[in-house]
Coordinates of C-alpha atoms and ligand atoms in Angstrom, one line a residue:
X1 CA 0.0 0.0 0.0
X2 CA 2.8 2.3 1.1
X3 CA 4.6 1.6 -2.2
X4 CA 1.5 2.4 -4.3
X5 CA 1.1 5.7 -2.4
X6 CA 4.8 6.5 -3.0
X7 CA 4.5 5.7 -6.7
X8 CA 1.3 7.7 -7.0
X9 CA 3.0 10.7 -5.3
X10 CA 6.0 10.4 -7.6
X11 CA 3.7 10.2 -10.7
X12 CA 1.7 13.2 -9.5
X13 CA 4.9 15.2 -8.9
X14 CA 6.1 14.3 -12.4
X15 CA 2.8 15.3 -14.0
X16 CA 2.7 18.5 -12.0
X17 CA 6.2 19.2 -13.1
X18 CA 5.2 18.7 -16.7
X19 CA 2.2 21.0 -16.4
X20 CA 4.4 23.6 -14.6
X21 CA 6.8 23.5 -17.5
X22 CA 4.0 23.9 -20.0
X23 CA 3.1 27.5 -19.7
X24 CA -0.5 28.1 -21.0
X25 CA -1.8 31.6 -21.3
X26 CA -5.4 32.5 -22.1
X27 CA -7.0 35.8 -22.9
X28 CA -8.6 36.0 -19.4
X29 CA -5.9 34.2 -17.4
X30 CA -2.2 35.0 -17.9
X31 CA 0.8 36.0 -15.9
X32 CA 3.9 38.0 -16.7
X33 CA 7.1 36.1 -17.1
X34 CA 10.1 38.3 -16.8
X35 CA 12.9 36.0 -17.7
X36 CA 13.4 32.8 -19.6
X37 CA 16.4 30.6 -20.5
X38 CA 15.9 28.4 -23.6
X39 CA 17.6 26.9 -26.5
X40 CA 15.3 27.2 -29.6
X41 CA 13.8 30.6 -29.8
X42 CA 12.4 33.5 -27.8
X43 CA 10.1 36.5 -28.1
X44 CA 10.2 39.5 -25.7
X45 CA 7.6 42.2 -26.0
X46 CA 5.6 44.6 -23.9
X47 CA 2.7 42.2 -23.2
X48 CA 2.5 38.5 -22.2
X49 CA -0.3 37.7 -24.7
X50 CA 1.8 39.2 -27.5
X51 CA 5.0 37.4 -26.6
X52 CA 3.0 34.2 -26.2
X53 CA 1.4 34.6 -29.6
X54 CA 4.9 35.0 -31.1
X55 CA 6.1 31.9 -29.3
X56 CA 3.2 29.8 -30.6
X57 CA 4.1 30.9 -34.1
X58 CA 7.7 29.9 -33.7
X59 CA 6.6 26.5 -32.4
X60 CA 4.3 26.1 -35.4
X61 CA 7.3 26.4 -37.7
X62 CA 7.3 30.1 -38.3
X63 CA 10.6 32.0 -38.3
X64 CA 11.5 35.2 -36.5
X65 CA 9.7 37.3 -39.1
X66 CA 6.5 35.3 -38.7
X67 CA 6.8 35.8 -34.9
X68 CA 7.4 39.5 -35.3
X69 CA 4.4 40.0 -37.5
X70 CA 2.0 38.0 -35.3
X71 CA 3.4 39.6 -32.2
X72 CA 3.0 43.1 -33.6
X73 CA -0.6 42.4 -34.8
X74 CA -1.4 41.2 -31.3
X75 CA 0.2 44.2 -29.6
X76 CA -2.2 46.2 -31.7
X77 CA -5.0 44.6 -29.8
X78 CA -3.6 44.0 -26.3
X79 CA -1.4 47.0 -26.0
X80 CA -3.4 50.0 -27.2
X81 CA -1.1 52.3 -25.2
X82 CA 1.5 51.9 -27.9
X83 CA 0.9 49.0 -30.2
X84 CA -2.0 49.8 -32.5
X85 CA -2.0 49.8 -36.3
X86 CA -2.2 53.7 -36.2
X87 CA 1.6 54.2 -35.9
X88 CA 4.9 53.4 -37.5
X89 CA 8.4 52.0 -36.7
X90 CA 11.7 50.4 -37.7
X91 CA 13.0 46.9 -37.9
X92 CA 16.6 45.7 -37.8
X93 CA 17.1 42.1 -38.6
X94 CA 20.0 39.7 -39.1
X95 CA 19.1 36.8 -41.3
X96 CA 20.4 33.3 -40.5
X97 CA 22.8 33.7 -43.5
X98 CA 24.4 36.7 -41.9
X99 CA 22.8 39.4 -44.0
X100 CA 21.6 42.5 -42.1
X101 CA 18.6 44.4 -43.2
X102 CA 16.8 47.4 -41.9
X103 CA 13.3 48.3 -42.7
X104 CA 12.0 51.9 -42.4
X105 CA 8.2 51.9 -41.9
X106 CA 8.3 55.3 -40.3
X107 CA 5.1 57.4 -40.6
X108 CA 5.2 60.5 -42.8
X109 CA 3.6 63.9 -42.9
X110 CA 0.4 64.2 -44.9
X111 CA 0.8 65.9 -48.3
X112 CA -1.1 68.9 -47.1
X113 CA 1.3 69.5 -44.1
X114 CA 3.3 72.7 -44.1
X115 CA 6.4 73.9 -42.4
X116 CA 4.6 76.3 -40.1
X117 CA 1.4 74.5 -39.6
X118 CA 1.7 74.6 -35.8
X119 CA 2.7 78.2 -35.5
X120 CA 0.0 80.2 -33.9
X121 CA -1.1 83.8 -34.7
X122 CA 1.5 85.2 -32.3
X123 CA 4.3 83.4 -34.2
X124 CA 4.8 80.7 -31.5
X125 CA 5.0 77.0 -32.1
X126 CA 2.0 75.4 -30.4
X127 CA 2.8 71.9 -29.2
X128 CA -0.8 71.3 -28.0
X129 CA -1.6 71.1 -31.7
X130 CA 1.3 68.9 -32.7
X131 CA 0.4 66.5 -29.9
X132 CA -3.4 66.3 -29.7
X133 CA -6.3 65.5 -32.0
X134 CA -6.4 64.7 -35.7
X135 CA -4.1 67.6 -36.7
X136 CA -1.2 65.8 -34.8
X137 CA -1.6 62.6 -36.8
X138 CA 0.9 61.4 -39.4
X139 CA 0.2 58.8 -42.1
X140 CA 0.2 55.4 -40.3
X141 CA 2.7 52.9 -41.6
X142 CA 2.8 49.8 -39.4
X143 CA 0.6 47.8 -41.7
X144 CA 2.8 48.5 -44.7
X145 CA 5.8 47.6 -42.5
X146 CA 4.4 44.2 -41.6
X147 CA 3.6 43.4 -45.2
X148 CA 7.1 44.4 -46.2
X149 CA 8.6 42.2 -43.5
X150 CA 6.4 39.3 -44.6
X151 CA 8.7 38.8 -47.6
X152 CA 11.0 37.0 -45.2
X153 CA 8.3 35.0 -43.4
X154 CA 7.2 31.5 -44.0
X155 CA 3.5 31.4 -42.9
X156 CA 0.6 33.1 -44.7
X157 CA -0.4 36.5 -43.4
X158 CA -3.9 35.0 -42.8
X159 CA -2.4 32.7 -40.1
X160 CA -0.3 35.5 -38.6
X161 CA -3.2 38.0 -38.2
X162 CA -5.8 35.5 -37.0
X163 CA -4.8 35.4 -33.3
X164 CA -5.2 39.2 -33.2
X165 CA -8.6 39.1 -34.9
X166 CA -9.8 36.6 -32.4
X167 CA -8.4 38.6 -29.4
X168 CA -10.0 41.8 -30.7
X169 CA -13.3 40.1 -31.3
X170 CA -13.6 38.1 -28.0
X171 CA -11.7 40.4 -25.7
X172 CA -9.0 40.0 -23.1
X173 CA -8.4 40.9 -19.5
X174 CA -6.5 44.1 -19.1
X175 CA -3.6 44.5 -16.7
X176 CA -3.5 46.9 -13.8
X177 CA -1.1 49.2 -15.6
X178 CA -3.3 49.3 -18.8
X179 CA -6.4 50.1 -16.6
X180 CA -4.6 53.0 -14.9
X181 CA -3.3 54.4 -18.2
X182 CA -6.7 54.2 -19.9
X183 CA -8.3 56.0 -16.9
X184 CA -5.7 58.7 -17.0
X185 CA -6.2 59.3 -20.7
X186 CA -10.0 59.5 -20.4
X187 CA -10.3 63.3 -20.8
X188 CA -8.2 63.2 -24.0
X189 CA -10.3 60.4 -25.5
X190 CA -13.4 62.4 -24.7
X191 CA -12.1 65.7 -26.1
X192 CA -10.4 64.3 -29.2
X193 CA -13.3 62.3 -30.6
X194 CA -16.8 63.2 -31.9
X195 CA -17.9 59.7 -30.8
X196 CA -16.5 58.6 -27.5
X197 CA -14.4 55.5 -28.1
X198 CA -14.6 52.3 -26.3
X199 CA -11.4 53.0 -24.4
X200 CA -13.6 55.2 -22.1
X201 CA -15.4 53.2 -19.4
X202 CA -17.9 54.9 -17.2
X203 CA -16.8 54.4 -13.6
X204 CA -13.3 53.6 -14.7
X205 CA -11.3 50.5 -15.8
X206 CA -10.1 47.9 -13.3
X207 CA -7.5 45.2 -13.6
X208 CA -9.1 42.1 -15.2
X209 CA -11.9 44.0 -17.0
X210 CA -12.4 42.5 -20.5
X211 CA -11.6 44.8 -23.4
X212 CA -13.5 43.8 -26.6
X213 CA -12.7 45.7 -29.8
X214 CA -15.2 44.5 -32.5
X215 CA -14.5 47.3 -34.9
X216 CA -10.8 46.7 -34.7
X217 CA -11.5 43.0 -35.4
X218 CA -13.4 44.1 -38.6
X219 CA -10.5 46.3 -39.7
X220 CA -8.1 43.4 -39.2
X221 CA -10.4 41.1 -41.1
X222 CA -10.4 43.6 -44.0
X223 CA -6.6 43.4 -44.0
X224 CA -6.7 39.6 -43.8
X225 CA -9.0 39.6 -46.9
X226 CA -7.4 42.3 -49.0
X227 CA -3.8 42.6 -47.8
X228 CA -2.4 46.0 -47.1
X229 CA -5.1 47.4 -49.4
X230 CA -7.5 46.5 -46.6
X231 CA -6.0 49.3 -44.7
X232 CA -4.6 51.8 -47.2
X233 CA -7.6 51.7 -49.6
X234 CA -11.3 50.9 -49.5
X235 CA -13.5 51.2 -46.4
X236 CA -10.6 51.7 -43.9
X237 CA -8.9 54.5 -45.8
X238 CA -12.3 56.2 -46.4
X239 CA -13.1 56.1 -42.7
X240 CA -9.7 57.6 -41.9
X241 CA -10.2 60.4 -44.4
X242 CA -13.7 61.1 -43.2
X243 CA -12.7 61.3 -39.6
X244 CA -9.8 63.7 -40.5
X245 CA -12.2 65.9 -42.5
X246 CA -14.6 66.1 -39.6
X247 CA -12.1 66.8 -37.0
X248 CA -9.5 69.0 -38.7
X249 CA -6.9 66.5 -39.6
X250 CA -5.0 66.4 -42.9
X251 CA -4.6 62.7 -43.9
X252 CA -6.4 61.8 -47.1
X253 CA -7.0 58.6 -49.0
X254 CA -4.2 59.6 -51.4
X255 CA -1.8 59.9 -48.5
X256 CA -2.7 56.4 -47.4
X257 CA -2.4 55.0 -50.9
X258 CA 0.9 56.6 -51.5
X259 CA 2.6 55.5 -48.3
X260 CA 5.8 53.4 -49.0
X261 CA 8.2 51.6 -46.7
X262 CA 12.0 51.7 -47.4
X263 CA 14.7 49.1 -46.9
X264 CA 17.7 51.2 -45.9
X265 CA 21.4 50.5 -45.4
X266 CA 22.0 49.5 -41.8
X267 CA 24.1 51.6 -39.5
X268 CA 27.1 49.4 -38.6
X269 CA 30.0 50.2 -36.3
X270 CA 32.5 48.2 -34.3
X271 CA 33.0 48.6 -30.5
X272 CA 36.1 46.6 -29.4
X273 CA 35.4 43.0 -30.4
X274 CA 31.7 43.6 -31.2
X275 CA 29.9 44.8 -34.3
X276 CA 26.8 46.8 -33.7
X277 CA 23.9 46.9 -36.3
X278 CA 21.3 49.5 -35.7
X279 CA 18.8 51.8 -37.4
X280 CA 20.0 54.8 -39.4
X281 CA 18.1 57.9 -40.5
X282 CA 15.4 58.9 -40.4
X283 CA 16.1 57.5 -36.9
X284 CA 18.8 59.5 -35.1
X285 CA 19.5 56.3 -33.1
X286 CA 22.2 54.9 -35.3
X287 CA 24.3 58.0 -35.5
X288 CA 23.9 58.8 -31.8
X289 CA 24.8 55.2 -30.7
X290 CA 27.9 55.2 -33.0
X291 CA 29.1 58.5 -31.6
X292 CA 28.4 57.7 -27.9
X293 CA 29.9 54.2 -28.0
X294 CA 33.0 55.5 -29.9
X295 CA 33.4 58.4 -27.5
X296 CA 33.8 56.0 -24.5
X297 CA 35.5 53.1 -26.3
X298 CA 39.1 54.1 -25.6
X299 CA 38.4 55.5 -22.1
X300 CA 38.5 52.4 -20.0
X301 CA 34.9 52.7 -19.0
X302 CA 34.7 49.2 -17.6
X303 CA 37.3 50.0 -15.1
X304 CA 35.5 53.2 -14.0
X305 CA 32.8 50.9 -12.7
X306 CA 29.0 50.6 -13.0
X307 CA 27.0 53.6 -11.7
X308 CA 30.0 55.5 -10.4
X309 CA 30.1 59.2 -10.8
X310 CA 33.2 58.8 -13.1
X311 CA 31.5 56.4 -15.6
X312 CA 28.2 58.3 -15.5
X313 CA 30.1 61.6 -16.1
X314 CA 31.9 60.2 -19.1
X315 CA 28.7 58.8 -20.6
X316 CA 26.7 62.0 -20.0
X317 CA 29.4 64.0 -21.7
X318 CA 29.2 61.7 -24.7
X319 CA 25.4 61.9 -24.7
X320 CA 25.6 65.7 -24.5
X321 CA 27.9 66.0 -27.5
X322 CA 26.0 63.5 -29.6
X323 CA 22.6 65.2 -29.0
X324 CA 24.0 68.6 -30.0
X325 CA 24.6 67.1 -33.5
X326 CA 21.2 65.6 -33.5
X327 CA 19.5 68.9 -33.1
X328 CA 21.5 70.5 -35.9
X329 CA 22.0 68.0 -38.6
X330 CA 19.6 65.1 -38.5
X331 CA 16.4 64.7 -40.4
X332 CA 14.8 62.6 -43.2
X333 CA 17.7 61.8 -45.6
X334 CA 15.3 61.8 -48.5
X335 CA 14.6 65.5 -47.9
X336 CA 17.8 66.9 -46.3
X337 CA 21.5 66.1 -46.9
X338 CA 22.7 64.8 -43.6
X339 CA 26.5 64.5 -43.3
X340 CA 26.4 60.9 -41.9
X341 CA 29.9 59.9 -42.9
X342 CA 31.4 63.0 -41.3
X343 CA 29.3 62.6 -38.1
X344 CA 30.4 59.0 -37.7
X345 CA 34.0 59.5 -38.6
X346 CA 36.4 58.2 -35.9
X347 CA 38.6 61.3 -36.0
X348 CA 35.6 63.7 -35.9
X349 CA 34.2 61.8 -32.9
X350 CA 37.5 61.9 -31.1
X351 CA 37.8 65.6 -31.7
X352 CA 34.3 66.1 -30.2
X353 CA 35.7 64.7 -26.9
X354 CA 38.9 66.9 -27.0
X355 CA 37.6 69.2 -24.3
X356 CA 36.3 66.3 -22.1
X357 CA 37.5 66.8 -18.6
X358 CA 37.1 63.8 -16.3
X359 CA 36.7 66.2 -13.3
X360 CA 34.5 69.0 -14.7
X361 CA 31.1 68.9 -16.5
X362 CA 31.1 70.8 -19.8
X363 CA 28.3 73.3 -20.0
X364 CA 25.8 72.5 -22.8
X365 CA 25.9 76.2 -23.7
X366 CA 29.6 75.7 -24.6
X367 CA 28.9 72.6 -26.7
X368 CA 27.9 73.5 -30.2
X369 CA 27.1 71.0 -32.9
X370 CA 30.3 69.8 -34.4
X371 CA 31.6 71.4 -37.5
X372 CA 31.3 69.1 -40.4
X373 CA 31.4 69.6 -44.1
X374 CA 28.0 69.2 -45.6
X375 CA 28.1 66.2 -47.9
X376 CA 26.1 65.6 -50.9
X377 CA 5.5 58.7 -24.3
X378 CA 4.4 55.9 -26.8
X379 CA 6.4 53.3 -28.3
X380 CA 7.1 49.6 -27.9
X381 CA 9.9 47.3 -28.7
X382 CA 10.2 43.6 -29.4
X383 CA 13.2 41.3 -29.6
X384 CA 13.1 37.9 -31.3
X385 CA 15.4 35.0 -32.2
X386 CA 14.3 31.8 -33.9
X387 CA 16.0 28.4 -34.0
X388 CA 17.5 29.1 -37.4
X389 CA 19.3 32.1 -36.0
X390 CA 17.2 34.9 -37.6
X391 CA 17.2 37.8 -35.2
X392 CA 14.8 40.8 -35.1
X393 CA 14.8 44.0 -33.2
X394 CA 11.8 46.1 -34.0
X395 CA 10.5 49.3 -32.4
X396 CA 7.1 50.8 -33.2
X397 CA 5.4 53.9 -32.0
X398 CA 2.2 56.0 -31.6
X399 CA 4.5 58.6 -30.2
X400 CA 2.6 59.6 -27.0
X401 CA 0.7 57.0 -24.9
X402 CA -2.5 56.3 -27.0
X403 CA -1.0 58.7 -29.6
X404 CA -3.2 61.6 -30.5
X405 CA -6.1 60.2 -28.6
X406 CA -8.1 60.0 -31.8
X407 CA -9.9 56.7 -32.6
X408 CA -11.1 56.5 -36.2
X409 CA -14.8 56.0 -35.9
X410 CA -16.0 52.6 -37.1
X411 CA -12.5 51.1 -37.3
X412 CA -11.1 50.9 -33.8
X413 CA -7.8 52.4 -35.1
X414 CA -6.1 54.6 -32.5
X415 CA -4.0 57.2 -34.3
X416 CA -0.5 58.4 -33.6
X417 CA 0.7 61.9 -32.9
X418 CA 3.9 61.5 -34.8
X419 CA 3.9 65.0 -36.2
X420 CA 5.3 66.2 -32.8
X421 CA 8.6 64.4 -33.7
X422 CA 9.2 67.1 -36.3
X423 CA 10.8 70.3 -35.1
X424 CA 7.7 72.4 -35.3
X425 CA 9.7 75.6 -34.9
X426 CA 13.4 76.0 -34.2
X427 CA 14.1 76.0 -30.5
X428 CA 10.6 74.8 -29.5
X429 CA 11.0 71.5 -27.6
X430 CA 8.8 68.6 -28.5
X431 CA 7.2 66.3 -26.0
X432 CA 10.6 64.8 -25.2
X433 CA 12.3 68.2 -24.8
X434 CA 14.2 67.7 -28.1
X435 CA 14.8 70.8 -30.1
X436 CA 15.8 70.9 -33.8
X437 CA 16.0 73.1 -36.8
X438 CA 15.8 73.1 -40.6
X439 CA 16.9 69.5 -41.0
X440 CA 13.9 68.3 -39.2
X441 CA 11.4 70.9 -40.3
X442 CA 7.9 69.8 -41.5
X443 CA 7.5 69.1 -45.2
X444 CA 4.8 67.2 -47.1
X445 CA 5.5 63.4 -47.1
X446 CA 8.6 63.8 -45.1
X447 CA 9.5 61.4 -42.3
X448 CA 9.9 63.0 -38.9
X449 CA 13.2 62.4 -37.1
X450 CA 13.1 59.5 -34.7
X451 CA 15.2 58.2 -31.8
X452 CA 14.1 54.6 -32.1
X453 CA 17.1 52.3 -31.9
X454 CA 16.4 48.7 -32.5
X455 CA 19.8 47.1 -32.2
X456 CA 21.6 43.8 -32.7
X457 CA 25.1 43.3 -31.4
X458 CA 27.4 40.6 -32.9
X459 CA 30.3 39.0 -31.2
X460 CA 32.7 37.0 -33.4
X461 CA 30.2 37.6 -36.2
X462 CA 27.5 35.7 -34.3
X463 CA 24.4 37.3 -32.7
X464 CA 25.1 38.3 -29.1
X465 CA 22.5 40.9 -28.0
X466 CA 19.1 41.9 -29.4
X467 CA 17.6 44.9 -27.8
X468 CA 15.6 48.1 -27.9
X469 CA 13.2 50.2 -25.9
X470 CA 10.6 53.0 -26.0
X471 CA 11.3 56.3 -24.4
X472 CA 11.6 59.1 -27.0
X473 CA 14.9 60.7 -26.9
X474 CA 15.9 58.5 -24.0
X475 CA 15.9 55.5 -26.3
X476 CA 19.5 55.8 -27.6
X477 CA 20.8 56.6 -24.2
X478 CA 19.0 53.6 -22.6
X479 CA 20.3 51.3 -25.4
X480 CA 23.8 52.8 -24.9
X481 CA 23.6 52.0 -21.2
X482 CA 22.3 48.5 -21.5
X483 CA 25.0 47.6 -24.1
X484 CA 27.7 48.9 -21.7
X485 CA 26.0 47.2 -18.7
X486 CA 26.6 43.9 -20.5
X487 CA 29.7 44.5 -22.5
X488 CA 31.7 46.6 -20.0
X489 CA 30.2 46.3 -16.6
X490 CA 29.5 42.5 -16.8
X491 CA 25.9 42.7 -15.5
X492 CA 23.5 39.8 -15.9
X493 CA 20.7 40.0 -18.6
X494 CA 18.1 41.0 -16.0
X495 CA 20.3 43.4 -14.1
X496 CA 21.5 45.0 -17.3
X497 CA 17.9 46.2 -18.1
X498 CA 16.4 46.5 -14.6
X499 CA 19.0 48.7 -12.9
X500 CA 18.2 52.4 -12.7
X501 CA 19.1 54.4 -15.8
X502 CA 20.1 58.0 -16.5
X503 CA 19.9 60.4 -19.5
X504 CA 21.5 63.5 -20.8
X505 CA 20.3 65.1 -24.1
X506 CA 22.4 68.3 -24.3
X507 CA 19.4 70.6 -23.9
X508 CA 18.2 70.9 -21.2
X509 CA 21.6 70.7 -19.5
X510 CA 20.5 68.2 -16.9
X511 CA 21.4 64.6 -16.1
X512 CA 18.0 62.9 -15.5
X513 CA 18.2 59.9 -13.1
X514 CA 15.5 57.5 -12.4
X515 CA 13.7 57.9 -9.1
X516 CA 15.6 56.1 -6.3
X517 CA 19.1 56.7 -7.8
X518 CA 21.7 56.7 -5.0
X519 CA 22.0 60.2 -3.5
X520 CA 25.7 59.8 -3.0
X521 CA 26.3 59.4 -6.7
X522 CA 24.0 62.3 -7.5
X523 CA 26.0 64.5 -5.1
X524 CA 29.3 63.4 -6.7
X525 CA 27.9 64.3 -10.1
X526 CA 26.8 67.7 -8.8
X527 CA 30.3 68.2 -7.4
X528 CA 31.6 67.8 -11.0
X529 CA 29.3 70.6 -12.1
X530 CA 26.3 68.6 -13.4
X531 CA 22.7 69.5 -12.6
X532 CA 20.9 66.3 -11.6
X533 CA 17.1 65.8 -11.6
X534 CA 15.2 62.7 -10.9
X535 CA 12.3 61.6 -13.1
X536 CA 10.1 58.5 -13.5
X537 CA 10.9 55.4 -15.6
X538 CA 13.3 55.7 -18.5
X539 CA 12.2 53.2 -21.2
X540 CA 11.4 49.5 -21.0
X541 CA 14.1 47.4 -22.6
X542 CA 13.6 44.0 -24.0
X543 CA 16.9 42.1 -24.1
X544 CA 18.0 38.8 -25.6
X545 CA 21.5 37.5 -24.9
X546 CA 22.7 34.6 -27.0
X547 CA 25.4 32.4 -25.3
X548 CA 27.1 29.4 -26.9
X549 CA 24.9 26.9 -25.0
X550 CA 21.7 28.8 -24.2
X551 CA 19.6 31.9 -24.9
X552 CA 18.6 34.3 -22.1
X553 CA 15.7 36.7 -22.6
X554 CA 14.4 39.3 -20.2
X555 CA 11.5 41.8 -20.2
X556 CA 11.8 45.1 -18.4
X557 CA 10.4 45.3 -14.8
X558 CA 9.1 48.8 -15.5
X559 CA 6.1 47.4 -17.4
X560 CA 4.1 44.3 -18.1
X561 CA 7.0 43.3 -20.4
X562 CA 7.3 39.5 -20.9
X563 CA 9.7 36.9 -22.2
X564 CA 8.5 33.7 -23.7
X565 CA 10.7 30.9 -25.2
X566 CA 11.2 27.2 -25.8
Ligands
DON1 O1 10.3 58.1 -32.9 C1 10.5 58.5 -31.8 O2 11.7 58.8 -31.4 C2 9.4 58.7 -30.8 N1 8.2 58.9 -31.5 C3 9.4 57.6 -29.8 C4 8.3 57.8 -28.8 C5 8.5 57.0 -27.6 O3 9.4 56.2 -27.5 C6 7.5 57.1 -26.6 N2 7.7 56.3 -25.5 N3 7.8 56.5 -24.4

């Protein structure tokens, strides 16, 4: 009898073990998994249901591109804060054959946009207009991006979009963070729409409430049926144009039909034994990362130590100088000549650090953009690797959380406020405090300058890190820090992303540190002449580290970010 009991217990433990290993998530019951170690493939994104969808696609035989597309469609449903089809983005990918590609599916200004469209009658740039309502919307481009990426995928689009259609149709339980964010945005949803969208709930949202998005499901079905034309033409495009006409926006059916993605040359640079592949213009991320990494490369930063005043001072000084160039030179390369070669030249970068003093902060007022010869709050990131070794880092955005607050009536599409990423007037800071000038001025069909920095790091020519984050102008500085955390300070995958971060962007002349940053270090930085201010969360990094015998993946603790793998 005793023996039977023992055997039964062992069998039960075995079965329980198996069940525990098999992680099953449903729309109404799911948990966040922050870290996973695996050997085949992994998806890290801002929401468990999205990462989980990507994982199922990998297990079904899809590759990293299939997983990216399915995860992004799903983010559009379960992560309205940043993920909907009303925005744009960038993808950096390394194919299993070693080829690196970058896809620019950045949104563009409508054809009717003009340079001074946000300047009020007193001659002042009005950021309320560039950030709220239909007039703030740029031409959405995520759908075009997903169809362009599909060229590298294995499974039909109908399979990849179906989980998102089902989720929109049947609903899912929202997280506490989503509930709080939706409640906070309520006044904007009410103000910016003629018909109050379903994101507003009388009495307020609570964790676990079910969000059903029937109209969005219908829009996704039209895309399933007619491909990208299901979005850029026909009923969806007509609904977008009608909403714009009624509410003072500029996007027309022609704008939608004319939108085109661009495969661009990747930004590649070496840092010690590593090769970094990241996104070039119209994202400033690639040039900023090249400059910042090169500025610290020969300065023994690893020895200065993690989160010491000395290493932070060095990094902040690099950030300050790089961002001064961003404001002056960077914009859409199809519209302005950006001296990319000169800005990323080793000698030029070293010259920029000539006046670096390890003991004294340089004043931003004394740092001008470098002299080069002119040559001819919301976003989300996902990191993926599959078992063939295809890697994807992709960042997409609505710009602010829930974008412009505009939901296209009858379609469930939440629209971006990407126009605020332009420099609406020289010297007028955008929502991230970034200033700019001519290079990033508004022009019809122009892409607004971005900071999104999806990044893949290679070691001995093999994928080593896949990362990226939201955070506006803090994106390149967060990616910069996380790379150094792994490559110089030896932090573990989770520690590299979860430790507190800091940020300097030239103007304002402040080192922003995340709340809770050790006071002693803040004081030491002040003693060097820095102004230090604390602020809430800097980004949410999704990091994959590929080691010879295993893959580690981690989602940032600052959000519901989630890592799934097998
Ligand atoms: O493209 C950019 O740089 C911005 N639109 C990104 C916005 C963002 O990361 C907001 N997230 N907090």
